[in-house]
Every structure is written in C-alpha cells, then in structure tokens.
Coordinates of C-alpha atoms and ligand atoms in Angstrom, one line a residue:
X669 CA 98.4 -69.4 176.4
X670 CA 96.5 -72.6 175.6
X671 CA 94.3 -74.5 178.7
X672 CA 96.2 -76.4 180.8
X673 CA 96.0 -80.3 180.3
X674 CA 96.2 -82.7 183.0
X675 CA 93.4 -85.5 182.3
X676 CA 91.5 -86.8 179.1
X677 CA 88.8 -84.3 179.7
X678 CA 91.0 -81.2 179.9
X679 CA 92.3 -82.6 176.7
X680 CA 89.3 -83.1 175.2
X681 CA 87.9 -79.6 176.3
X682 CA 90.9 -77.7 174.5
X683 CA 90.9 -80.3 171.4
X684 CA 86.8 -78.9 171.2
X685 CA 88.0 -75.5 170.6
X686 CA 90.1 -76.0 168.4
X687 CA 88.4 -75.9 164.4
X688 CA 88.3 -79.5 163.2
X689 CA 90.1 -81.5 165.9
X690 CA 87.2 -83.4 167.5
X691 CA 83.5 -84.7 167.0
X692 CA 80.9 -86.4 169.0
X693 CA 78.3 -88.3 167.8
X694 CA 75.1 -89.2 170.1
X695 CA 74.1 -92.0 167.7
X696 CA 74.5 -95.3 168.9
X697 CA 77.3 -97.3 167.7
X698 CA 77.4 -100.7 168.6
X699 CA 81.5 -101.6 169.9
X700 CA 81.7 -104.9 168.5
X701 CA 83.7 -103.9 165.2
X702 CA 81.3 -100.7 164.3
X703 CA 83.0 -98.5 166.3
X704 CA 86.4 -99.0 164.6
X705 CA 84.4 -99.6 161.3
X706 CA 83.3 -95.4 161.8
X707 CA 86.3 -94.0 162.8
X708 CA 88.6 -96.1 160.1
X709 CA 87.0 -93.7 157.6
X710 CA 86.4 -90.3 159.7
X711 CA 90.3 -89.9 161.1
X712 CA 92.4 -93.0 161.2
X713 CA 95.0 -92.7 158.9
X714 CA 98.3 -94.5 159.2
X715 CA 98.8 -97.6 157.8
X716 CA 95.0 -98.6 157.7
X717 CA 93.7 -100.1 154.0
X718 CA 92.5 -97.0 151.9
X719 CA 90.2 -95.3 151.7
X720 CA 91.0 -94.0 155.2
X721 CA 92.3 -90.5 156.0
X722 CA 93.9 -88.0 159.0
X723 CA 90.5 -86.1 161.0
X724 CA 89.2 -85.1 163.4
X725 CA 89.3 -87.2 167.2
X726 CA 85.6 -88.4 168.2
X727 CA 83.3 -89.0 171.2
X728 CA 80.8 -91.7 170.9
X729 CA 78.2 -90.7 173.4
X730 CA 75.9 -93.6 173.2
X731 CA 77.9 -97.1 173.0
X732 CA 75.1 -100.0 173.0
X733 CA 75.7 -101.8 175.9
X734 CA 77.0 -99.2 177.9
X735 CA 74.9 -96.4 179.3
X736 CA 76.5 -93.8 181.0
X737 CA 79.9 -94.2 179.5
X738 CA 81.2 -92.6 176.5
X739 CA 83.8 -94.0 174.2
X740 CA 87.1 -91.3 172.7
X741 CA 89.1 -92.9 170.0
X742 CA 91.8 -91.0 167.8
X743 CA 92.8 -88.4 170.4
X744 CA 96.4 -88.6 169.1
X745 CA 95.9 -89.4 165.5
X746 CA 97.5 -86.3 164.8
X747 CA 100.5 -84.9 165.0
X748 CA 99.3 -81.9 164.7
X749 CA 96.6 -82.6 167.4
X750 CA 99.4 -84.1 170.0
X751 CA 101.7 -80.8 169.2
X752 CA 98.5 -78.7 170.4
X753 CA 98.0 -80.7 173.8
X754 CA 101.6 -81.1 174.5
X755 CA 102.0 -76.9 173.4
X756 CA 104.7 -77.6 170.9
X757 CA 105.1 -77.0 167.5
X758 CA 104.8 -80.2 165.7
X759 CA 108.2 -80.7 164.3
X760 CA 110.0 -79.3 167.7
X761 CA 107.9 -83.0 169.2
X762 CA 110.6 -85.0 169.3
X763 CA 113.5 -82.6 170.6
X764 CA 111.2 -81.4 173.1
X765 CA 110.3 -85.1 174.5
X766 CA 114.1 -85.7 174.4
X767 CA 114.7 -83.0 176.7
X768 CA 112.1 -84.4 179.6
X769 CA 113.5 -87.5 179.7
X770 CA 116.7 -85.9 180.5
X771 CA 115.0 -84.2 183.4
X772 CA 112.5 -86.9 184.8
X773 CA 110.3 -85.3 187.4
X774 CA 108.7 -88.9 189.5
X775 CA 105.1 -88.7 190.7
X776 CA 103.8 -88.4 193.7
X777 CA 100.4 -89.4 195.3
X778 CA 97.6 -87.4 195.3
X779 CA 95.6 -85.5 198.2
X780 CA 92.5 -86.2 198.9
X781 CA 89.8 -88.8 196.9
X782 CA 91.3 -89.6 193.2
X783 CA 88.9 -88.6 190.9
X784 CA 89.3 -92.5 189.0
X785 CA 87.6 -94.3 192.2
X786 CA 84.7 -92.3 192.3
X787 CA 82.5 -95.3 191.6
X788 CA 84.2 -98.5 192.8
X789 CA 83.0 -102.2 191.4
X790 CA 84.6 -105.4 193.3
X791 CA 85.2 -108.4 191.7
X792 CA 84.0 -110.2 194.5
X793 CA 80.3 -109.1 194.0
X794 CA 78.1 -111.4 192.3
X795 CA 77.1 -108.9 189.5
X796 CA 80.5 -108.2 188.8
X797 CA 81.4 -108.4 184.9
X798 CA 84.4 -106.6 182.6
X799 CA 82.3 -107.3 179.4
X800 CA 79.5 -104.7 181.0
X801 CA 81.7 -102.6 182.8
X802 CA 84.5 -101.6 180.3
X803 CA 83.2 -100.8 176.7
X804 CA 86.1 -102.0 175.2
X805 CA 85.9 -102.3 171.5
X806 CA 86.3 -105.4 169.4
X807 CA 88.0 -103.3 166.6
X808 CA 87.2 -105.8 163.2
X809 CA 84.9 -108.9 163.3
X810 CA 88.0 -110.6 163.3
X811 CA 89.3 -109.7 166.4
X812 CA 90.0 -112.4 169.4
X813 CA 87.6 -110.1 171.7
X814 CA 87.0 -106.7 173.3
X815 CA 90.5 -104.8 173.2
X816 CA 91.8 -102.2 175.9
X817 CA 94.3 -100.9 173.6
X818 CA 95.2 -97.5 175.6
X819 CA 95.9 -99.1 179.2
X820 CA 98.7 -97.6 181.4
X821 CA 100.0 -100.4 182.6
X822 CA 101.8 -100.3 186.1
X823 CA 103.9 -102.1 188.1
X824 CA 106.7 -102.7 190.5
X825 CA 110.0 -104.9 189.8
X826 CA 109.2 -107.6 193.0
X827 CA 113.1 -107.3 193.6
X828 CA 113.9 -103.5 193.8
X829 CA 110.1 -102.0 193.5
X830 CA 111.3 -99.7 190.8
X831 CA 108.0 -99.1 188.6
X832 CA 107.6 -99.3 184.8
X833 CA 104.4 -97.2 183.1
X834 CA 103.5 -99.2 179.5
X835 CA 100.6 -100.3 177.2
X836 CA 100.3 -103.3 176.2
X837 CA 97.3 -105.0 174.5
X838 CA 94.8 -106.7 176.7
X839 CA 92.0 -108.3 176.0
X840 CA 88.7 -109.2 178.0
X841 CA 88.8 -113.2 178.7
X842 CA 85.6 -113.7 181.4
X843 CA 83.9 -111.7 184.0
X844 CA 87.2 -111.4 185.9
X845 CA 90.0 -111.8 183.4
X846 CA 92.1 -109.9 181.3
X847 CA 95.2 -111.5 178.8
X848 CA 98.2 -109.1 178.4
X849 CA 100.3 -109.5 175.9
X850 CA 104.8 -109.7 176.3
X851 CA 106.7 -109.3 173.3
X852 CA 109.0 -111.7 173.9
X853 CA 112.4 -110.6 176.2
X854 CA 111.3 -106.7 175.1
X855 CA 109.8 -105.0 177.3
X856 CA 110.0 -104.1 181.4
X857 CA 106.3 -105.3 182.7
X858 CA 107.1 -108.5 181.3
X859 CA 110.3 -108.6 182.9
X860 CA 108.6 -108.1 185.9
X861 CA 105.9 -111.0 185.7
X862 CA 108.8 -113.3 185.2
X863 CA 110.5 -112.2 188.3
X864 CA 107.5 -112.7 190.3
X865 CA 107.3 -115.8 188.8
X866 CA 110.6 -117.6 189.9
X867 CA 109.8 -116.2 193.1
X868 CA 106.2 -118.2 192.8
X869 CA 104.2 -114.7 193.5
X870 CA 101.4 -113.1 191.8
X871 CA 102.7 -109.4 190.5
X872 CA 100.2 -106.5 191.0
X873 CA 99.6 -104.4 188.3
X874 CA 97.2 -101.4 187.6
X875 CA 95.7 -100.7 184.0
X876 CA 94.6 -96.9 184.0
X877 CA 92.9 -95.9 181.1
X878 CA 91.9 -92.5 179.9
X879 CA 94.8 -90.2 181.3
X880 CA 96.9 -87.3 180.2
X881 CA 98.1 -87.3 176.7
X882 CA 101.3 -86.8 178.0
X883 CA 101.4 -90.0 179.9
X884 CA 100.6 -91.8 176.8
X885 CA 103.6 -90.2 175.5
X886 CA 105.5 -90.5 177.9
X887 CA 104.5 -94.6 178.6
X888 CA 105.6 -95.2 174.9
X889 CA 109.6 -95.2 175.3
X890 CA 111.6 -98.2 175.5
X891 CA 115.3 -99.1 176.5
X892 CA 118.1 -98.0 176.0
X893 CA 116.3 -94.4 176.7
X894 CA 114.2 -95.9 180.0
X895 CA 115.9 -98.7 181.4
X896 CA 114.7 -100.9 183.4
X897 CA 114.4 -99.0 186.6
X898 CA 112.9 -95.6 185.1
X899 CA 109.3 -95.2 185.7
X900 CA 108.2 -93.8 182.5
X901 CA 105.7 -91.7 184.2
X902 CA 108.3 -89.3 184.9
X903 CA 108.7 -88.3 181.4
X904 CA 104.7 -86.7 181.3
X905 CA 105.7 -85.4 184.8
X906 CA 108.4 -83.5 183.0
X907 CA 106.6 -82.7 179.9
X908 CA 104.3 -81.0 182.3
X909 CA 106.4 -79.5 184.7
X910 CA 104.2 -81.3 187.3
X911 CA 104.0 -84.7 188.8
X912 CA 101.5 -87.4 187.7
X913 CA 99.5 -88.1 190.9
X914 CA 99.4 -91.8 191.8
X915 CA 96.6 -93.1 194.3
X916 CA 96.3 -96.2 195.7
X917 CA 94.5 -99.2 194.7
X918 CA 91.6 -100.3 196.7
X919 CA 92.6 -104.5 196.3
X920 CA 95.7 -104.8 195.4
X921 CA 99.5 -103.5 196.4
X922 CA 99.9 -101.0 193.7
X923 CA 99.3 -97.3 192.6
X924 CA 97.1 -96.4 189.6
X925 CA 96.9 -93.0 187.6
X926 CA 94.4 -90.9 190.1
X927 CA 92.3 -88.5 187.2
X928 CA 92.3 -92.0 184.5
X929 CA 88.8 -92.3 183.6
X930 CA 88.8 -96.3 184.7
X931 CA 91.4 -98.1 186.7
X932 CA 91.6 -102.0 186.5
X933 CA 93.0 -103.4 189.3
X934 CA 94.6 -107.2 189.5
X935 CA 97.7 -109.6 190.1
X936 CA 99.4 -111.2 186.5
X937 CA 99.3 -115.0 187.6
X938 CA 102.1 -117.0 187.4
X939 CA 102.5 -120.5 185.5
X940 CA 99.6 -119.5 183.4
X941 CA 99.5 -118.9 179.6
X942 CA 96.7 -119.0 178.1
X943 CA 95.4 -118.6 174.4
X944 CA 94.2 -115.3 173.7
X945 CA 91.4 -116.2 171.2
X946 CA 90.3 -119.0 173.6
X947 CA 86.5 -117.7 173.4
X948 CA 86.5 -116.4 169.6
X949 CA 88.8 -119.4 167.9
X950 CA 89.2 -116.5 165.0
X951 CA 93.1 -117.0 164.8
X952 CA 94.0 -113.2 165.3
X953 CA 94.4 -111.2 168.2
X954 CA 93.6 -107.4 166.5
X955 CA 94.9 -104.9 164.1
X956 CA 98.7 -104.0 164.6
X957 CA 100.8 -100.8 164.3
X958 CA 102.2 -102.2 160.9
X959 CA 98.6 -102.3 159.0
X960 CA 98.0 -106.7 159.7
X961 CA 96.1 -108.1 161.6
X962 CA 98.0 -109.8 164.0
X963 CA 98.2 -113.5 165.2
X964 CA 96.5 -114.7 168.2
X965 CA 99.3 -115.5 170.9
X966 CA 99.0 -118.7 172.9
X967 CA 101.2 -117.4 175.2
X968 CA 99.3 -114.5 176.6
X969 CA 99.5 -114.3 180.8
X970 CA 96.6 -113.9 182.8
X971 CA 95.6 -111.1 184.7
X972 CA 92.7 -111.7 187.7
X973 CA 90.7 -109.0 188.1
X974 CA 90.6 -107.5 191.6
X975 CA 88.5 -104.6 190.7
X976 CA 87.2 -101.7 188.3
X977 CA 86.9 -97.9 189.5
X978 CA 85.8 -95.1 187.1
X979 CA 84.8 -91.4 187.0
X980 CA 81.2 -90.7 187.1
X981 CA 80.1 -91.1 183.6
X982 CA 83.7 -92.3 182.1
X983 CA 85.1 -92.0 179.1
X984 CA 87.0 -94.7 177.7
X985 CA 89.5 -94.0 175.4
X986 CA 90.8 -96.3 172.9
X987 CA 92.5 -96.5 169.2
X988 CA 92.7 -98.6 166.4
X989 CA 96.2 -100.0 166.6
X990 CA 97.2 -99.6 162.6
X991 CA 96.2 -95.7 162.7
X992 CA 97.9 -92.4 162.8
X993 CA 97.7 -92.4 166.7
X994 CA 100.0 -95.1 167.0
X995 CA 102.1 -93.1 165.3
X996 CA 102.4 -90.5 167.8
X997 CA 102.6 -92.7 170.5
X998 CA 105.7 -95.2 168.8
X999 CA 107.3 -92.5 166.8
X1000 CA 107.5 -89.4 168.6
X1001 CA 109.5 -90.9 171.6
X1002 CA 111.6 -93.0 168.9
X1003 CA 112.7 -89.6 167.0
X1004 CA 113.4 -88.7 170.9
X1005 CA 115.5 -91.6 171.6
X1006 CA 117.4 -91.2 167.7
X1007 CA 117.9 -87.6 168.5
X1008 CA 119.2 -87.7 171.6
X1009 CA 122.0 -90.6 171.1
X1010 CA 123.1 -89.0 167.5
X1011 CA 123.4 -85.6 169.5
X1012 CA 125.1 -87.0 172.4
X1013 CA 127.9 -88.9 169.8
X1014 CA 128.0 -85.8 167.0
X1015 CA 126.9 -82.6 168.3
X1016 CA 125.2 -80.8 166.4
X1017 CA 124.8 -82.5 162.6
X1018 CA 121.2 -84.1 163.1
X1019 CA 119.0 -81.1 162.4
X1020 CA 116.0 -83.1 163.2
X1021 CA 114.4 -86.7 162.7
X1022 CA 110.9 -87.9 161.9
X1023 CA 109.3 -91.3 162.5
X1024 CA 106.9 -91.8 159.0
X1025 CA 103.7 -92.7 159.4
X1026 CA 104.3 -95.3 156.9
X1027 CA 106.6 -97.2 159.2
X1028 CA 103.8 -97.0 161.6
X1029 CA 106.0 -94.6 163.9
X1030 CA 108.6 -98.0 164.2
X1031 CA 109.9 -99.2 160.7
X1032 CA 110.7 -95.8 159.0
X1033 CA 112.8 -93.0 160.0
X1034 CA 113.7 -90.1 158.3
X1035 CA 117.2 -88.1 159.3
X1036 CA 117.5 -84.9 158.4
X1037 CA 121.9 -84.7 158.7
X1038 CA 124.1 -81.4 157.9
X1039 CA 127.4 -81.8 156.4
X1040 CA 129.5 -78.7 157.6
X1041 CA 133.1 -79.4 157.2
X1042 CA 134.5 -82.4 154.7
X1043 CA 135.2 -84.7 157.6
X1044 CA 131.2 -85.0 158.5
X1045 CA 130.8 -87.0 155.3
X1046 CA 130.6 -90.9 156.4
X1047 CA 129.7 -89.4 159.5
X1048 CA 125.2 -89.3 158.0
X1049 CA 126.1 -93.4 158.1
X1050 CA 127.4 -93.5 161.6
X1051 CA 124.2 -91.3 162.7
X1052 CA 122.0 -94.1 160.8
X1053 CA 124.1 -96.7 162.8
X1054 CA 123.3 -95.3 165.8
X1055 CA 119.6 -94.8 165.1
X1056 CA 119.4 -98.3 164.7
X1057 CA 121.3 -98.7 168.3
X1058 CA 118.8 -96.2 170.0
X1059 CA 115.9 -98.3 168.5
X1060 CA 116.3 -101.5 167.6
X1061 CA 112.9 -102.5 165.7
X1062 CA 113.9 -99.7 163.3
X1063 CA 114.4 -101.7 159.9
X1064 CA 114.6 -98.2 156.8
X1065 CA 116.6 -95.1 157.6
X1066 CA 116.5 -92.4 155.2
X1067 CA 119.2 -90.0 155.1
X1068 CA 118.6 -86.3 153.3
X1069 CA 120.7 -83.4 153.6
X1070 CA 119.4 -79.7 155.5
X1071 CA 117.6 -78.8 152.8
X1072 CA 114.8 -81.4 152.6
X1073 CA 111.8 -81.0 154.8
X1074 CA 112.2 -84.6 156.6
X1075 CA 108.4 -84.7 157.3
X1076 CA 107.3 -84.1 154.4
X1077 CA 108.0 -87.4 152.4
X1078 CA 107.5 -86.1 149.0
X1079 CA 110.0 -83.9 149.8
X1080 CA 111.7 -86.7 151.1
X1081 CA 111.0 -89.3 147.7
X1082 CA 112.6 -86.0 145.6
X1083 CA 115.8 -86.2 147.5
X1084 CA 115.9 -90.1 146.7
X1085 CA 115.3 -89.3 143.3
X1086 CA 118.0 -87.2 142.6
X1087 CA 120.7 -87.5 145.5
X1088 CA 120.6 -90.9 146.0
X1089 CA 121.9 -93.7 143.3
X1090 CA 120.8 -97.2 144.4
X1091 CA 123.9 -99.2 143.9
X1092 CA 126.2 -97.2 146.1
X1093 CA 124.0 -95.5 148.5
X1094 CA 122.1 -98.3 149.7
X1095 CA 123.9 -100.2 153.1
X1096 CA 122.3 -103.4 154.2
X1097 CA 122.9 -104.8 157.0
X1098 CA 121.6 -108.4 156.5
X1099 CA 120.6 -110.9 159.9
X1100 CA 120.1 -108.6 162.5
X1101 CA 116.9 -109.0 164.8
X1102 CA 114.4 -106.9 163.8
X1103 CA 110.0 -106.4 164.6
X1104 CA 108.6 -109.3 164.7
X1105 CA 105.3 -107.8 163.7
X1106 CA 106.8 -107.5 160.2
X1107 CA 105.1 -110.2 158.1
X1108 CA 107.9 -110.2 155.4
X1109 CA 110.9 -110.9 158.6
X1110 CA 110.1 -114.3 158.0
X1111 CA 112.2 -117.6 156.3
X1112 CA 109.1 -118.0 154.3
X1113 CA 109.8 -114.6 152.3
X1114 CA 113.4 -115.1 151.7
X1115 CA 115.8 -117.7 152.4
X1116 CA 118.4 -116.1 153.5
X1117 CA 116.0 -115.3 156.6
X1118 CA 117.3 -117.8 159.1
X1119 CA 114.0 -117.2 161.9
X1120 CA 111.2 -115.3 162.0
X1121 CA 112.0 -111.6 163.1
X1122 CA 115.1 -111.7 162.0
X1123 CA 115.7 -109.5 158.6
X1124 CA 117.5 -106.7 156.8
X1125 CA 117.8 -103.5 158.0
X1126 CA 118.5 -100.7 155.3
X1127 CA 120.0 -97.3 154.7
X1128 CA 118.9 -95.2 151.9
X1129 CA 121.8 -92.4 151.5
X1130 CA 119.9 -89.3 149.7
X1131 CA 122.5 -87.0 151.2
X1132 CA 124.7 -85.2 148.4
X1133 CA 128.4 -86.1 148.8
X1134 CA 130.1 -82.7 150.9
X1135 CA 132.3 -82.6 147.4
X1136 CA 129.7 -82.0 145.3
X1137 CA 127.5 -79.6 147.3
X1138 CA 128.0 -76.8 144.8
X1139 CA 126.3 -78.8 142.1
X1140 CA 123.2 -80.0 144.0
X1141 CA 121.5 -76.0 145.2
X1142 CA 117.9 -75.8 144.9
X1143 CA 116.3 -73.5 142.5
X1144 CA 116.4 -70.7 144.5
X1145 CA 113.2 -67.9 144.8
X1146 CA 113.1 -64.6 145.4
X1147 CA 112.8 -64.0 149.3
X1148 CA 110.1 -62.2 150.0
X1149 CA 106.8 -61.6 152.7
X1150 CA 103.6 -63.3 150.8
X1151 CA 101.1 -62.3 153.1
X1152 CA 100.2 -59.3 151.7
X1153 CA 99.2 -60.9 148.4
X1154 CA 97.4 -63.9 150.4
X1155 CA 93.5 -62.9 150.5
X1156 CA 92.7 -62.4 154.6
X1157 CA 91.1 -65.7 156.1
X1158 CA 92.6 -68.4 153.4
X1159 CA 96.1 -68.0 155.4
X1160 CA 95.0 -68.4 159.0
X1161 CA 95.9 -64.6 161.1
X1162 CA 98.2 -63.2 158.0
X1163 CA 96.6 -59.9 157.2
Ligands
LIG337 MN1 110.3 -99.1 180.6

C-alpha cells in the first residue's frame, strides 16, 4: 500500500522513493528564466522545442533571492508519476477521475491552525513585497514577469456563493498586485469577477499554491462536466476519499486550501484591466500549453493583495506551461469528461481514451472504439461527435479500433497507416469555435477562417469497417509467459 498523499510534501516524500521520479539540487539557480532554462532539459517534455525529454520532478533548494524557500517544478510531468500519487495505474487515469466526479465529496474546514498560515505577511506593513515573498519564476527572458502558474484559485459566485477551484495564470505586477488572466466567456472565476462587477463589488478570491496533486487534478475540469455551481475541489475530495480542508483567510471573506504551502489572499477589482506586460513591454505573457509563447493580454484584471501566508520553509511549486505536466493536468480530466459522456450515450463501445501529449493534453485525442455488432459502425463518428461536445477546445480525434494501444501513438500512426484512407475517413467540420491559443485558428492562416479562434476541427477514422474485420487481424504470436527467459532485474519483480 503506497503512503498516503494529502499535501505537496506527502507527495514529494513518496515521489523520493520511488527510482527516478524526483531530484534536488542545492545549487543556486537564479528564477528569472534559469530555473525553467534547467528543468526544460532534465524533465519537461511535452510540447517544449527539442531537445527536451520526460524525467524526473525536481527541488531547487537554494533559489537566489529567496532564502528559506524551495522551489518544486515538474511534479506531474508524468503520467506515470501522477498514476503513482493518485494510486492508479496510468491508463485506468482517466476512468478512475470519471468516476469521482460522479461522486463529489465537498470540503470541509479544518480543526485547529492550517498548516498554510503558519507565517503570516500583511500587505499593510511597510516591508511588504510579492517580488521577495513568492519565488515565482519568470520561465524565458521573454516572459511579461514572475509567473504563479500552479495557483488554486478560489472563489464564491457573489449571487449564490457556490465556489469554483481553478488555475489561471497570474503574474506579479507591484509589491501588492497580481494580474489574472480570463479566457474570454470560458471559464467560472471569471464569470464570477463579472458578477461582482455589475454589482460594483470587489470579489474575494484565494490563490493556494502547493497542495495535493489531486486538487490539481481535480481544479483542471471544465463545463459541461463542472458547471458552474460545482466546486471542483470535490473531485480531489473524492479521488481521496476525504475532504479537502478549507480554512479561513485572515483579510479577506474567503477560504483557502489549509496544508498549500503559500496562500495569497485579495479581492479581483472591478473596472480595471490592465496590461499584463505593463513593467516588461516584451509583448508576451509566458509559454503556453500548445508550445508558443503566448501574447501579452491587455485585458488582464487586477487582483489587490491583502496578504501572503506560508508553511515554515515553503515550497513553491510551479511548471512550465508547454511541458508534459500540463498534460496531466488538461488531459486527464478531458479523457474523463470524453469517457464519461460517450459512455453515458453508448454503453460500453469506448474501451478507453487518451489526451496526447502532442495536443498538449487539449488539441489531440485518441479513442480507442469497439465494433461489436454491425450496427456499431457510424456509431466510432457519433462517439467523436460527442468528444467534441464534452470538450469543446478539442480540434483532432483519432479513432482506432480495440486492438491499438491508444497511448501509444506509434501504435496509433500504424493504424492510420493502414486502416485509415484519407479521402473517405477524414470528417471536417469547418467554422466551429475552437482554442484560441492555436496560432494557426487565425484568418491570417487561411481564408476561409472568418475570426481568430475559429477553425476546423477533424476526425481521422483508422477504425476498420465492421465488414471487413476478418481481413484486418494482426499477426498473431504464440501466447506464452516470457518471464522466465527475461534475465532477473532487467524486467522489474519477474523472476
Ligand atoms: Mn468550474
């Protein structure tokens, strides 16, 4: 039975024992773009420019700048890594997160002193300064300034106080402020600022960092799975079979994650917007989940900084937003949410899905569909349709029959090559909204893109028609029980 996980250290203390899941480094490592710089080589992966590659998850130890703290980055850069804290095998991920949000347990506040306030720092004292209290990382030299890439964002609608748990990417703007980033008319924080706007109020909202894998998870699902209303934090609290534990925060009306490693607390300002590379004029904001460096928004809101609590000694965590962690975080709950509304229409056909890490976890999906009966062909296409209904930034399907691995995309690249014939098996569906982080949705790629996020979403058929089965069976192999011909120690326990 692995070690129970319910904070980033009890994460990071089973990650240590496992062989080549984590490394920590005492050298100093400055966070203004070396940080990033390291870790792009020792475990990114993703869609980062080669050479990068999967590793290890790292400690930095001694972060110029920042004595004291300690920097993680990369803890879910793996699925294999998140299978091992969420103790699951890795291709069981997605039906397993399906299943907890099904069966949502809610959190509930925590006894006695949350561990996350153990040093408290108000914005009202003179001293007080974001820059020197969070070691957030500028990730490239490029970036518009010192990201906080992994906060749990939290707050309450201002009409029903239903709470909604998700990251968004915030950047350090002065001593006392903080931009956060809405993609446009997507997401449920932001729905929530412009509530409290029309009502002329400032919204409270806590940003925990450093928390329990799960809740990382769990944070990362969007509608129609979690509608406005459900308080993603009940998906880790299901996951885990116990509730997060909320406390409260010390300057504002809101709850915060009590074991995070830092809490920010503040109010989202109405009427505001501001430009998010005010102080760095570099253009961009930081690297995106699709491998670009994204655009500087001039319509970021402001946050006000109330206050910053931490663990003794914290460890912030953060990631580098084109690697495999993203990944995780995007794809695992969208094979979920693909999974669960395929199952729910057709029972039973969708042996299993996977989110590519070449669509960064939110362009690419892979469905792995059985035919059964003759009347389930067609039906592989209405399971991609309803794919793209579950998740609608979702722009490739594949489709391959039971008999290709659906993670393993050479697997995946053999059933295109010979199940799959490109005039008849690819569906477009042309003009339908799309990510607008894709740099080719744009009028300026193709003409027949009418405004920018708008574009083609496509269907690649490599299922074999139900007909033809017979003439499409894999060389088949002796069955047999290698492990006696596999030397002890090159096959992990076989003996
Ligand atoms: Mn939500």
């Amino acid at each position: 039975m692995a070690k129970k996980v319910r904070d980033l250290r009890s994460a990071l203390e089973l990650l240590a024992e496992l062989p080549g899941q984590l490394l920590e480094t005492d050298v100093e490592v400055e966070p203004m773009a070396q940080l990033s710089g390291v870790y792009r080589y020792v475990g990114a992966g993703g869609t980062v420019k080669r050479p990068t590659k999967e590793g290890p998850a790292m400690i930095f130890h001694n972060v110029k700048g920042h004595p004291g703290a300690s920097v993680a980055i990369g803890v879910l850069a793996s699925r294999k890594r998140v299978a091992a804290l969420l103790d699951c095998k890795p291709e069981e991920l997605g039906k397993m997160l399906c299943r907890s949000v099904e069966k949502p347990v809610l959190p509930v506040m925590c006894q006695g002193d949350p561990a996350c306030q153990q040093v408290v720092h108000r914005a009202d004292e003179p001293d007080f300064d974001l820059y020197k209290l969070v070691p957030a990382p500028t990730n490239t030299p490029y970036d518009a300034g010192p990201y906080i890439t992994l906060g749990m964002c939290y707050a309450a609608h201002p009409d029903t106080g239903a709470h909604d748990v998700t990251i968004h990417r915030l950047c350090i703007q002065g001593k006392d402020e903080l931009s956060i980033f809405f993609t446009p008319g997507a997401r449920h924080i932001g729905a929530m600022a412009e509530r409290a706007e029309q009502l002329g109020r400032r919204l409270p909202i806590s940003i925990s960092i450093g928390v329990d894998p799960a809740i990382e998870i769990g944070s990362c699902f969007e509608p129609p799975t979690t509608p406005l209303g459900y308080d993603e934090l009940s998906v880790a609290g299901a996951l885990r079979g116990e509730p997060v534990e909320l406390c409260r925060c010390l300057t504002v009306d809101e709850l915060a994650i009590a074991n995070a490693e830092y809490v920010i607390e503040g109010e989202v300002i109405p009427n505001v917007r501001i430009k998010e590379d005010q102080n760095s004029h570099t253009g961009f904001a930081m690297p995106e989940f699709p491998g670009y460096t994204g655009p500087a928004s001039d319509q970021c809101w402001l946050i006000k900084v109330k206050a910053v609590t931490h663990r003794v000694n914290p460890i912030m965590q953060t990631c580098i937003g084109p690697s495999e962690e993203h990944v995780s975080m995007a794809g695992i709950p969208t094979e979920a949410s693909i999974y669960g509304m395929v199952e729910k229409a057709m029972p039973g056909r969708l042996q299993n899905v996977y989110c590519c890490s070449a669509g960064g976890g939110k362009y690419m999906a892979v469905l792995q569909f059985k035919k059964s009966v003759a009347s389930d062909e067609g039906r592989q296409r209405q399971a991609a349709l309803l794919a793209f209904s579950a998740f609608s930034e979702l722009k490739h399907i594949f489709l391959v029959d039971e008999d290709v691995d659906c993670f393993d995309m050479n697997d995946v690249l053999w059933a295109m090559n010979t199940r799959f014939q490109g005039d008849v098996d690819t569906i477009t569906i042309p003009g339908v909204r799309c990510h607008p982080l894709d740099p080719s949705n744009d009028p300026d790629f193709s003409p027949s893109i009418r405004d920018h996020g708008i574009a083609c979403k496509t269907i690649f058929d490599c299922t074999v028609p139900f007909d033809q089965k017979d003439r499409f069976v894999r060389a088949r192999f002796m069955e047999l029980d290698p492990s006696q011909w596999v030397k002890q120690g090159n096959e992990g326990k076989n003996s």
